[in-house]
Short mmCIF file of C-alpha atoms in Angstrom, two decimals:
data_model
loop_
_atom_site.label_atom_id
_atom_site.label_comp_id
_atom_site.label_asym_id
_atom_site.label_seq_id
_atom_site.Cartn_x
_atom_site.Cartn_y
_atom_site.Cartn_z
CA UNK A 1 47.61 67.19 225.26
CA UNK A 2 49.25 68.20 221.98
CA UNK A 3 50.26 65.46 219.58
CA UNK A 4 53.71 65.78 218.06
CA UNK A 5 53.60 65.06 214.32
CA UNK A 6 55.71 62.26 212.84
CA UNK A 7 58.94 63.71 211.49
CA UNK A 8 60.08 62.33 208.17
CA UNK A 9 62.85 64.83 207.66
CA UNK A 10 66.10 65.42 209.49
CA UNK A 11 66.87 68.83 211.07
CA UNK A 12 69.11 69.80 208.13
CA UNK A 13 66.15 69.77 205.74
CA UNK A 14 64.38 72.52 207.69
CA UNK A 15 67.39 74.78 207.32
CA UNK A 16 67.64 73.87 203.62
CA UNK A 17 63.98 74.81 203.25
CA UNK A 18 64.54 78.21 204.88
CA UNK A 19 67.54 78.98 202.67
CA UNK A 20 65.51 77.86 199.64
CA UNK A 21 62.67 80.27 200.47
CA UNK A 22 65.12 83.15 201.11
CA UNK A 23 66.80 82.45 197.78
CA UNK A 24 63.52 82.39 195.83
CA UNK A 25 62.08 85.46 197.54
CA UNK A 26 65.13 87.42 196.45
CA UNK A 27 64.92 86.03 192.91
CA UNK A 28 61.26 85.58 191.95
CA UNK A 29 59.16 88.31 190.32
CA UNK A 30 56.09 89.47 192.27
CA UNK A 31 53.45 87.30 190.57
CA UNK A 32 55.37 84.07 191.31
CA UNK A 33 55.38 84.70 195.05
CA UNK A 34 51.85 83.19 195.28
CA UNK A 35 52.92 79.63 194.31
CA UNK A 36 55.89 79.97 196.67
CA UNK A 37 53.52 80.96 199.49
CA UNK A 38 51.35 77.92 198.68
CA UNK A 39 54.45 75.72 198.90
CA UNK A 40 55.37 77.24 202.29
CA UNK A 41 51.81 76.73 203.60
CA UNK A 42 51.77 73.15 202.35
CA UNK A 43 55.10 72.39 204.03
CA UNK A 44 53.86 74.00 207.24
CA UNK A 45 50.69 71.89 207.19
CA UNK A 46 52.63 68.69 206.46
CA UNK A 47 54.67 69.44 209.56
CA UNK A 48 51.67 69.57 211.85
CA UNK A 49 50.76 73.22 211.36
CA UNK A 50 52.51 74.53 214.50
CA UNK A 51 54.86 76.60 212.38
CA UNK A 52 51.87 78.43 210.91
CA UNK A 53 50.93 79.85 214.33
CA UNK A 54 51.73 83.48 213.27
CA UNK A 55 48.56 83.28 211.10
CA UNK A 56 46.53 83.10 214.31
CA UNK A 57 48.15 86.20 215.83
CA UNK A 58 46.45 89.60 215.66
CA UNK A 59 49.84 91.33 215.82
CA UNK A 60 51.02 89.52 212.68
CA UNK A 61 47.92 90.51 210.71
CA UNK A 62 48.09 94.08 212.02
CA UNK A 63 51.58 94.39 210.55
CA UNK A 64 50.65 92.75 207.24
CA UNK A 65 47.42 94.67 206.76
CA UNK A 66 49.09 97.94 207.72
CA UNK A 67 51.51 97.44 204.81
CA UNK A 68 48.57 97.04 202.41
CA UNK A 69 46.65 99.92 204.00
CA UNK A 70 49.49 102.45 204.04
CA UNK A 71 51.02 101.75 200.64
CA UNK A 72 48.32 103.50 198.46
CA UNK A 73 49.22 106.72 200.32
CA UNK A 74 52.98 106.56 200.27
CA UNK A 75 53.85 104.56 197.15
CA UNK A 76 53.21 105.39 193.50
CA UNK A 77 51.50 108.33 191.80
CA UNK A 78 48.05 109.23 193.17
CA UNK A 79 45.49 108.44 190.44
CA UNK A 80 42.34 107.86 192.45
CA UNK A 81 40.32 110.36 194.48
CA UNK A 82 38.07 108.95 197.14
CA UNK A 83 36.43 111.80 199.03
CA UNK A 84 39.30 113.87 200.35
CA UNK A 85 41.73 110.97 200.00
CA UNK A 86 44.18 110.77 197.09
CA UNK A 87 45.29 107.19 196.55
CA UNK A 88 47.50 105.27 194.15
CA UNK A 89 46.37 102.03 192.50
CA UNK A 90 49.98 101.14 191.69
CA UNK A 91 50.90 101.81 195.32
CA UNK A 92 48.13 99.48 196.50
CA UNK A 93 49.36 96.77 194.15
CA UNK A 94 52.95 97.21 195.36
CA UNK A 95 51.74 97.03 198.96
CA UNK A 96 49.90 93.81 198.24
CA UNK A 97 53.04 92.13 196.84
CA UNK A 98 55.14 93.47 199.70
CA UNK A 99 52.67 91.99 202.19
CA UNK A 100 52.74 88.63 200.38
CA UNK A 101 56.53 88.52 200.49
CA UNK A 102 56.45 89.38 204.21
CA UNK A 103 53.88 86.62 204.92
CA UNK A 104 55.91 84.12 202.90
CA UNK A 105 59.21 84.84 204.64
CA UNK A 106 57.75 85.07 208.15
CA UNK A 107 55.96 81.73 207.72
CA UNK A 108 59.00 80.02 206.22
CA UNK A 109 61.09 81.21 209.15
CA UNK A 110 58.49 80.18 211.70
CA UNK A 111 57.97 76.74 210.09
CA UNK A 112 61.72 76.02 209.92
CA UNK A 113 62.82 77.39 213.27
CA UNK A 114 59.69 76.14 215.04
CA UNK A 115 60.24 72.58 213.83
CA UNK A 116 63.68 72.32 215.44
CA UNK A 117 64.04 71.65 219.14
CA UNK A 118 67.09 72.87 221.04
CA UNK A 119 68.55 69.38 221.26
CA UNK A 120 68.17 69.00 217.49
CA UNK A 121 69.99 72.29 216.91
CA UNK A 122 72.77 71.10 219.22
CA UNK A 123 72.98 67.81 217.28
CA UNK A 124 72.94 69.74 214.03
CA UNK A 125 75.98 71.71 215.18
CA UNK A 126 77.69 68.48 216.19
CA UNK A 127 76.91 67.03 212.80
CA UNK A 128 78.61 69.86 210.94
CA UNK A 129 81.70 69.70 213.13
CA UNK A 130 80.81 72.56 215.50
CA UNK A 131 80.59 70.36 218.57
CA UNK A 132 81.60 73.07 221.01
CA UNK A 133 78.94 75.41 219.70
CA UNK A 134 76.22 72.91 220.59
CA UNK A 135 77.67 72.69 224.10
CA UNK A 136 77.77 76.51 224.27
CA UNK A 137 74.12 76.76 223.26
CA UNK A 138 73.13 74.33 226.01
CA UNK A 139 75.11 76.32 228.60
CA UNK A 140 73.63 79.63 227.36
CA UNK A 141 70.07 78.31 227.59
CA UNK A 142 70.59 77.19 231.17
CA UNK A 143 72.38 80.42 231.99
CA UNK A 144 69.48 82.70 231.02
CA UNK A 145 67.51 82.22 234.24
CA UNK A 146 70.65 82.55 236.39
CA UNK A 147 71.55 85.75 234.58
CA UNK A 148 68.12 87.17 235.38
CA UNK A 149 68.83 86.67 239.09
CA UNK A 150 72.35 88.12 238.77
CA UNK A 151 71.09 91.22 236.94
CA UNK A 152 68.32 91.77 239.48
CA UNK A 153 70.68 91.38 242.46
CA UNK A 154 73.24 93.82 240.96
CA UNK A 155 70.53 96.37 240.16
CA UNK A 156 69.00 96.30 243.66
CA UNK A 157 72.40 96.42 245.40
CA UNK A 158 73.45 99.52 243.45
CA UNK A 159 70.02 101.14 243.94
CA UNK A 160 69.95 100.52 247.71
CA UNK A 161 73.42 102.00 248.08
CA UNK A 162 72.26 105.15 246.27
CA UNK A 163 74.38 104.44 243.22
CA UNK A 164 71.86 105.86 240.78
CA UNK A 165 72.49 109.41 241.97
CA UNK A 166 75.39 109.28 239.51
CA UNK A 167 73.78 107.41 236.57
CA UNK A 168 76.86 107.02 234.34
CA UNK A 169 78.99 105.62 237.14
CA UNK A 170 76.12 103.41 238.28
CA UNK A 171 75.62 102.02 234.78
CA UNK A 172 79.32 101.21 234.47
CA UNK A 173 79.34 99.57 237.91
CA UNK A 174 76.21 97.63 236.99
CA UNK A 175 77.72 96.30 233.77
CA UNK A 176 81.04 95.38 235.43
CA UNK A 177 79.21 93.57 238.25
CA UNK A 178 76.88 91.65 235.91
CA UNK A 179 79.68 90.58 233.55
CA UNK A 180 82.05 89.65 236.39
CA UNK A 181 79.34 87.60 238.13
CA UNK A 182 78.39 85.88 234.87
CA UNK A 183 82.03 84.98 234.25
CA UNK A 184 82.36 83.65 237.80
CA UNK A 185 79.34 81.44 237.13
CA UNK A 186 80.97 80.41 233.87
CA UNK A 187 84.08 79.35 235.80
CA UNK A 188 81.87 77.11 237.97
CA UNK A 189 80.46 75.52 234.80
CA UNK A 190 84.00 74.93 233.50
CA UNK A 191 84.97 73.28 236.81
CA UNK A 192 81.87 71.09 236.78
CA UNK A 193 82.44 70.08 233.15
CA UNK A 194 86.11 69.31 233.78
CA UNK A 195 85.30 67.34 236.96
CA UNK A 196 82.98 65.13 234.92
CA UNK A 197 85.59 64.68 232.24
CA UNK A 198 83.31 66.39 229.75
CA UNK A 199 84.80 66.87 226.32
CA UNK A 200 82.77 68.70 223.67
CA UNK A 201 85.03 67.18 221.02
CA UNK A 202 83.50 63.75 221.57
CA UNK A 203 80.75 63.26 219.01
CA UNK A 204 77.52 61.40 219.65
CA UNK A 205 77.00 58.36 217.45
CA UNK A 206 73.37 58.88 216.56
CA UNK A 207 74.05 62.17 214.79
CA UNK A 208 72.73 61.88 211.25
CA UNK A 209 72.06 65.06 209.36
CA UNK A 210 70.61 63.69 206.14
CA UNK A 211 68.52 60.61 205.58
CA UNK A 212 67.03 59.24 202.38
CA UNK A 213 63.87 61.29 202.88
CA UNK A 214 66.03 64.42 203.12
CA UNK A 215 67.61 63.63 199.77
CA UNK A 216 64.17 63.19 198.16
CA UNK A 217 63.02 66.44 199.79
CA UNK A 218 66.09 68.32 198.47
CA UNK A 219 65.41 66.95 194.97
CA UNK A 220 61.79 68.06 195.27
CA UNK A 221 62.89 71.57 196.20
CA UNK A 222 65.27 71.62 193.26
CA UNK A 223 62.48 70.58 190.89
CA UNK A 224 60.15 73.20 192.35
CA UNK A 225 62.85 75.83 191.91
CA UNK A 226 63.02 74.96 188.21
CA UNK A 227 59.22 75.17 187.88
CA UNK A 228 59.01 78.52 189.70
CA UNK A 229 61.91 80.10 187.84
CA UNK A 230 61.59 78.71 184.33
CA UNK A 231 57.94 77.73 183.75
CA UNK A 232 56.23 80.19 181.37
CA UNK A 233 53.43 81.36 183.72
CA UNK B 1 93.65 75.93 238.41
CA UNK B 2 91.46 73.63 236.37
CA UNK B 3 93.27 71.84 233.58
CA UNK B 4 91.43 72.36 230.31
CA UNK B 5 91.26 70.38 227.14
CA UNK B 6 91.82 72.05 223.82
CA UNK B 7 88.82 71.28 221.64
CA UNK B 8 87.55 71.69 218.08
CA UNK B 9 87.46 75.01 216.32
CA UNK B 10 91.05 76.28 216.29
CA UNK B 11 91.96 74.95 219.72
CA UNK B 12 89.03 76.28 221.72
CA UNK B 13 89.11 75.07 225.33
CA UNK B 14 86.06 74.19 227.43
CA UNK B 15 86.52 77.58 229.12
CA UNK B 16 86.41 79.34 225.76
CA UNK B 17 83.15 77.64 224.82
CA UNK B 18 81.65 78.44 228.22
CA UNK B 19 82.68 82.11 227.92
CA UNK B 20 81.17 82.20 224.41
CA UNK B 21 77.96 80.92 226.03
CA UNK B 22 78.19 83.53 228.83
CA UNK B 23 78.53 86.51 226.48
CA UNK B 24 76.01 85.09 224.01
CA UNK B 25 73.56 84.67 226.91
CA UNK B 26 74.27 88.22 228.15
CA UNK B 27 73.52 89.68 224.72
CA UNK B 28 70.53 87.34 224.38
CA UNK B 29 69.17 88.44 227.77
CA UNK B 30 69.54 92.09 226.72
CA UNK B 31 67.69 91.40 223.46
CA UNK B 32 64.93 89.41 225.14
CA UNK B 33 64.30 91.93 227.92
CA UNK B 34 65.47 95.42 226.95
CA UNK B 35 64.86 94.85 223.23
CA UNK B 36 61.25 93.75 223.78
CA UNK B 37 60.71 96.60 226.29
CA UNK B 38 62.00 99.22 223.84
CA UNK B 39 59.69 97.89 221.11
CA UNK B 40 56.78 98.65 223.40
CA UNK B 41 58.00 102.15 224.31
CA UNK B 42 58.86 103.41 220.83
CA UNK B 43 56.44 103.54 217.91
CA UNK B 44 57.13 101.04 215.07
CA UNK B 45 58.37 103.72 212.68
CA UNK B 46 61.35 104.52 214.91
CA UNK B 47 62.35 100.86 215.20
CA UNK B 48 65.43 100.66 213.03
CA UNK B 49 66.88 103.99 214.07
CA UNK B 50 66.20 104.24 217.81
CA UNK B 51 65.80 100.64 218.99
CA UNK B 52 68.19 99.19 216.42
CA UNK B 53 70.84 101.73 217.36
CA UNK B 54 70.52 101.17 221.11
CA UNK B 55 70.52 97.38 220.79
CA UNK B 56 73.34 97.35 218.23
CA UNK B 57 75.48 99.56 220.49
CA UNK B 58 74.79 97.41 223.54
CA UNK B 59 75.37 94.20 221.59
CA UNK B 60 78.64 95.61 220.25
CA UNK B 61 79.83 96.39 223.79
CA UNK B 62 78.97 92.88 225.07
CA UNK B 63 80.59 91.03 222.15
CA UNK B 64 83.72 93.20 222.23
CA UNK B 65 84.14 92.67 225.98
CA UNK B 66 83.59 88.97 225.33
CA UNK B 67 86.26 88.98 222.63
CA UNK B 68 88.77 90.21 225.26
CA UNK B 69 88.04 87.12 227.33
CA UNK B 70 87.99 84.72 224.37
CA UNK B 71 90.75 86.06 222.13
CA UNK B 72 90.21 83.44 219.43
CA UNK B 73 89.25 83.63 215.78
CA UNK B 74 85.50 83.19 215.33
CA UNK B 75 84.57 83.85 218.98
CA UNK B 76 82.57 87.04 218.25
CA UNK B 77 80.59 85.34 215.50
CA UNK B 78 79.92 82.32 217.73
CA UNK B 79 78.53 84.68 220.40
CA UNK B 80 76.31 86.15 217.69
CA UNK B 81 75.03 82.70 216.70
CA UNK B 82 74.19 81.89 220.33
CA UNK B 83 72.38 85.24 220.73
CA UNK B 84 70.46 84.76 217.48
CA UNK B 85 69.33 81.30 218.60
CA UNK B 86 68.27 82.65 221.99
CA UNK B 87 66.40 85.44 220.23
CA UNK B 88 64.21 82.81 218.55
CA UNK B 89 62.84 82.13 222.05
CA UNK B 90 61.51 85.69 222.22
CA UNK B 91 57.96 86.05 223.55
CA UNK B 92 57.02 88.15 220.54
CA UNK B 93 57.69 85.15 218.29
CA UNK B 94 60.42 84.43 215.78
CA UNK B 95 61.37 87.55 213.80
CA UNK B 96 63.91 87.49 211.03
CA UNK B 97 64.98 91.17 211.16
CA UNK B 98 66.72 91.24 214.58
CA UNK B 99 68.25 87.80 213.94
CA UNK B 100 69.83 88.94 210.67
CA UNK B 101 71.07 92.11 212.42
CA UNK B 102 72.63 90.15 215.32
CA UNK B 103 74.42 87.76 212.96
CA UNK B 104 75.62 90.55 210.66
CA UNK B 105 76.93 92.69 213.53
CA UNK B 106 78.83 89.84 215.14
CA UNK B 107 80.26 88.86 211.76
CA UNK B 108 81.42 92.43 211.11
CA UNK B 109 83.09 92.58 214.54
CA UNK B 110 84.78 89.29 213.75
CA UNK B 111 86.02 90.50 210.36
CA UNK B 112 87.30 93.81 211.79
CA UNK B 113 89.20 92.11 214.61
CA UNK B 114 90.50 89.47 212.23
CA UNK B 115 91.94 92.15 209.96
CA UNK B 116 93.30 94.14 212.89
CA UNK B 117 94.95 91.01 214.32
CA UNK B 118 96.05 92.56 217.65
CA UNK B 119 93.48 93.54 220.26
CA UNK B 120 93.87 97.29 220.85
CA UNK B 121 91.55 100.14 221.76
CA UNK B 122 91.47 101.62 218.24
CA UNK B 123 90.77 98.21 216.71
CA UNK B 124 87.82 97.89 219.04
CA UNK B 125 86.64 101.36 218.01
CA UNK B 126 86.86 100.30 214.36
CA UNK B 127 85.08 96.99 215.00
CA UNK B 128 82.30 98.76 216.94
CA UNK B 129 81.82 101.34 214.16
CA UNK B 130 81.67 98.66 211.52
CA UNK B 131 79.20 96.57 213.49
CA UNK B 132 76.78 99.40 214.30
CA UNK B 133 77.04 100.77 210.73
CA UNK B 134 75.19 97.60 209.69
CA UNK B 135 72.12 99.22 211.23
CA UNK B 136 72.17 101.71 208.33
CA UNK B 137 72.26 99.08 205.58
CA UNK B 138 69.95 96.69 207.43
CA UNK B 139 66.83 98.56 206.35
CA UNK B 140 67.82 98.52 202.66
CA UNK B 141 68.55 94.79 202.70
CA UNK B 142 65.55 93.74 204.78
CA UNK B 143 63.13 95.89 202.78
CA UNK B 144 64.43 94.33 199.58
CA UNK B 145 64.22 90.84 201.03
CA UNK B 146 60.93 91.14 202.89
CA UNK B 147 58.97 93.53 200.74
CA UNK B 148 60.81 93.54 197.40
CA UNK B 149 61.16 97.32 197.75
CA UNK B 150 63.68 99.20 195.65
CA UNK B 151 66.57 101.22 197.00
CA UNK B 152 64.87 104.53 196.05
CA UNK B 153 61.78 103.81 198.15
CA UNK B 154 63.88 103.04 201.22
CA UNK B 155 65.99 106.13 200.55
CA UNK B 156 62.93 108.39 200.38
CA UNK B 157 61.47 106.87 203.55
CA UNK B 158 64.78 107.17 205.36
CA UNK B 159 65.08 110.84 204.37
CA UNK B 160 61.54 111.52 205.60
CA UNK B 161 62.08 109.72 208.92
CA UNK B 162 65.53 111.28 209.33
CA UNK B 163 64.11 114.72 208.63
CA UNK B 164 61.67 114.23 211.52
CA UNK B 165 64.29 112.91 213.92
CA UNK B 166 67.07 115.39 213.09
CA UNK B 167 64.78 118.39 212.41
CA UNK B 168 66.47 119.02 209.05
CA UNK B 169 64.47 120.03 205.97
CA UNK B 170 63.67 117.16 203.53
CA UNK B 171 65.36 119.17 200.73
CA UNK B 172 68.76 118.30 202.27
CA UNK B 173 68.22 114.59 201.62
CA UNK B 174 71.86 113.70 201.12
CA UNK B 175 72.90 115.58 204.25
CA UNK B 176 70.27 113.68 206.25
CA UNK B 177 71.50 110.33 204.92
CA UNK B 178 75.14 111.21 205.69
CA UNK B 179 74.18 112.39 209.19
CA UNK B 180 72.19 109.20 209.85
CA UNK B 181 75.19 107.13 208.78
CA UNK B 182 77.63 109.20 210.87
CA UNK B 183 75.43 108.85 213.97
CA UNK B 184 75.73 105.08 213.63
CA UNK B 185 79.48 105.25 213.14
CA UNK B 186 79.79 107.48 216.22
CA UNK B 187 77.64 105.19 218.37
CA UNK B 188 79.66 102.18 217.22
CA UNK B 189 82.96 103.93 217.95
CA UNK B 190 81.72 104.85 221.42
CA UNK B 191 80.63 101.24 221.98
CA UNK B 192 84.11 100.02 220.98
CA UNK B 193 85.81 102.57 223.24
CA UNK B 194 83.60 101.70 226.22
CA UNK B 195 84.02 97.96 225.60
CA UNK B 196 87.80 98.28 225.86
CA UNK B 197 87.49 100.09 229.22
CA UNK B 198 84.79 97.79 230.48
CA UNK B 199 86.79 94.66 229.63
CA UNK B 200 89.74 96.05 231.60
CA UNK B 201 87.50 96.92 234.55
CA UNK B 202 85.97 93.42 234.61
CA UNK B 203 89.42 91.86 234.43
CA UNK B 204 90.61 94.01 237.36
CA UNK B 205 87.50 93.12 239.38
CA UNK B 206 88.06 89.41 238.80
CA UNK B 207 91.78 89.57 239.58
CA UNK B 208 91.13 91.45 242.86
CA UNK B 209 89.08 88.52 244.11
CA UNK B 210 91.46 85.72 243.20
#
């Protein structure tokens, strides 16, 4: 059984963190990416470490290491001969920084998005006045499995009737059928919502985007921004 | 006929929000299934051009058809937000590139239709072109953001890749870049044109049954 870590921060702080990382990645010179990466790792660990799961994936490391491995060949002037290979030290260095930026951004995204559950995202939308969008997200999530069935049924019906002998016509028919069926299902959802007197404009009371801890966190990020940007490293 | 309440965002009804969900889910389903499948078929180097172009075209069609059924300001962008959030559920994990592309394309469709004001075939063609053209700039922006790469590096790489795809000599770099951009514009225009027809066909299908 996995233990869910205690959450000190509200959902808004995770989005603030992501925007903060994006902002600094665009602004910081190469050598200051390392402290930013340390900050991202620390935040990930403080949040239980689930957001750092990409670090355990072979696919993630394949992508990152391929950046480092390929860059001496394709970037910079070749100044090193190693057997029949002509490599560039500057290219290798550039590749290394590129890989660090990629790790930093991927982890920040994974930590922030991974920390938010669907219901929290819905509440977050409600909190910023986009109540209907939260409702839409809930409907869309429940619709995905139904859509799978609709798409499969439309595909097999057209195939069994020999529709794919004329591929363009079949594709058009397929799309019209899938969209029309999805809209029909949507109409059922509207009827059900209306029958229950559902109104997405009604806001839940417990919605609170920012708590005191979020304010302290935001101040911390601001201070760290000053250190990363202005400190004479 | 079900009586609907006008809600929030510029008088959206419950039906509008549900239709936003339907088209967001359709685009999301395409991204989660076809998008993942295409990533397996094509080698990583062709990602932005081949897969990005196919998915951007398809996404453009879905959102533009959706905009015919929810003719309200912000609807296309809302569909994009729903799709982007569904994309975070992807089996391959959370990836920032496709999410930025989805949001940017839906925003560009929204802006184009907002400026055009009236829904018409040529406005859809324009919106589709604008949305798919993002695919061209996406690489420059993402490379800068993810890898800190300069515009020249991306340009050189794009010319090399384009030269392989289009079978044009690398010496004609500018021609390759212009051709790559025009291909995107053409695909987007086609998506807009098809979306207009498709929306009409869906509407006819639904009206036949009621």
